[in-house]
């Protein structure tokens, strides 16, 4: 890991363990991109700039002697709008005169150890300054009096570059930031595929791969949250790249609101990628002396295929984004009452579930929606965080005492950002929600969204939630968020700042999450947004696990968890065993298969344990025991995807290998019966010379045999058959 500046050539070179990133300051202070990819030595790369001549239609800046320096035809580092580069731009300002032609020129730079915090925003961190190096390049738009700091950090041991932008108004008049993307990379070629993750409620992060095309493609959200529909994570890779081979670039945004990732292939077959806050419905007034910080983008390069990239992200997220005591210790195995009871629970019912769960080794009961005010359906009461003692006799205290007597912990559901129209809170403060004066307020699950851009609203929610958390022995919070934003306006802001509300809302959510998680450091916070509707690196900074999806059908979960694993580790994916037939898909599924699939995540149950059969109880006991045993390998190990459920319509498989390669955990699921199918598979990531014993049969194999010959799982496996096969080094 190092960052260097070559004074003669005016080049910056960022080296990670196996990758290099090179930029150059050229004529007139234009900062140009030179290279990003596998590690290269210190050669002068300026020969790569091609002088495409297209005189009339690619105007050049006056600093160039001739037309051979058109910004439009050459790679740029942080391209601006309106001054000669017609491709997608990363940055644009509206000056007091109303014009948006923007131009940034190099001023100075600084290289230092460590990594700064991003003001009000989640980002990667290091615990020891010596583990990171940062480069800050100061650029300036002279006319607008805007200083723009481009920040690049690397962390020891990773092939990742963390980027963000800061904008400072050093003039005497306000200007407006129209866009400030977090990163931009120009590639010399167009021979890439893009992989992205789309979906909907109950079907998040479905993986799609397609070649990039001439023109612009965009993966984005303008729903106010990162969303079920698209994820702020994309991959650019060689057409030939596989899980194990080929050049792969990942782009993940540490942000939970409106985002945009654009890919443009220009007429010269060059590819540009930009990622950051979505400029649609965004405009930020920056007054003299004020600073704006963009979210952090995490770029990963892998020459070892898509799997190599994923394993980098997994470690970065686990060790440099997730925080708090649950980053390092095993999370409790829980039973959540939602699908067992929905709103119709009584104290007796909860006690019965807890009584059934405790002897099975389950460590926590999570009381989901419906414990407060008069909430007996989804039409009322969110925001009125007062225990409904008619439903919960003795309140939370009695429940937590009961759980303590069973050696179990209590977890509780909240939806802190939301208010029901039918609630005392809304009746008292109808202007505390996002709204536009005079316009109808759209309804989402009978609720509105609290205006968390306002400090007094944030303070109110902080106090209300804290009061409940202090009232009983609560060890876990499920923080849900069940609607997207509409009529995004704030009563507290003037007209020329209304387009700041989307981003200010996200900053408010982060501030509230920071206050609650730091005030209650012993509580494990789980994120949720109708399942995985806000499943992003921003959220993982506060919540080390997120409810991956409301869809717990094992076949659907194979896809959802497999797609999610391209960017995110098993440690952040909450996964529960639910009832059969499944409540979302109505599909019947063996208990074992449900358990095998849920084991690849933050494990728990979501069904009425008090009514399952004795045989099923024995299975729960065994699954819980097995999860505890395999936890370290699954949650902290290296993940290898083996058979892809998106392209294989017969079965799927994945594997975790412990960091020291002493254990491998293989999971496979047959998703469609095939007459006379053969099921054999090759493992990955093992110590080739070591001997591994398969736990059940006791049979021993060499690591290189398992990886090159594979193992035989049998013929004619029936649909929905699954297993977890464990190999221990002997
Ligand atoms: C949506 C979540 O994803 C569910 O798990 C559950 O908590 C419901 N909300 C409760 O309203």
Short mmCIF file of C-alpha atoms and ligand atoms in Angstrom, two decimals, residues 201 336 338 343 368-369 375 413 415 445 478 480 482 528-531 547 550 606, ligand 1:
data_model
loop_
_atom_site.label_atom_id
_atom_site.label_comp_id
_atom_site.label_asym_id
_atom_site.label_seq_id
_atom_site.Cartn_x
_atom_site.Cartn_y
_atom_site.Cartn_z
CA UNK A 201 -40.09 -6.32 -2.16
CA UNK A 336 -39.06 -13.49 15.84
CA UNK A 338 -43.85 -11.73 13.20
CA UNK A 343 -50.43 -8.45 15.16
CA UNK A 368 -42.02 -7.50 16.25
CA UNK A 369 -44.63 -4.96 15.19
CA UNK A 375 -51.61 -1.06 16.89
CA UNK A 413 -39.23 -3.79 16.75
CA UNK A 415 -40.03 2.02 12.92
CA UNK A 445 -48.93 1.63 4.53
CA UNK A 478 -35.08 -4.25 14.77
CA UNK A 480 -37.71 -1.13 10.23
CA UNK A 482 -41.61 0.49 5.37
CA UNK A 528 -34.73 -3.65 7.96
CA UNK A 529 -36.78 -1.97 5.30
CA UNK A 530 -39.61 -4.33 4.45
CA UNK A 531 -36.75 -6.84 4.31
CA UNK A 547 -33.10 -8.42 7.49
CA UNK A 550 -39.26 -10.71 3.82
CA UNK A 606 -39.70 -16.87 12.33
C1 LIG B 1 -41.65 -5.44 7.49
C2 LIG B 1 -40.55 -6.35 7.97
O1 LIG B 1 -39.73 -6.73 6.92
C3 LIG B 1 -41.21 -7.57 8.65
O2 LIG B 1 -40.21 -8.48 9.03
C4 LIG B 1 -42.01 -7.10 9.81
O3 LIG B 1 -41.17 -6.54 10.78
C5 LIG B 1 -43.05 -6.11 9.35
N1 LIG B 1 -42.47 -5.04 8.61
C6 LIG B 1 -43.80 -5.55 10.54
O4 LIG B 1 -44.65 -4.56 10.18
#
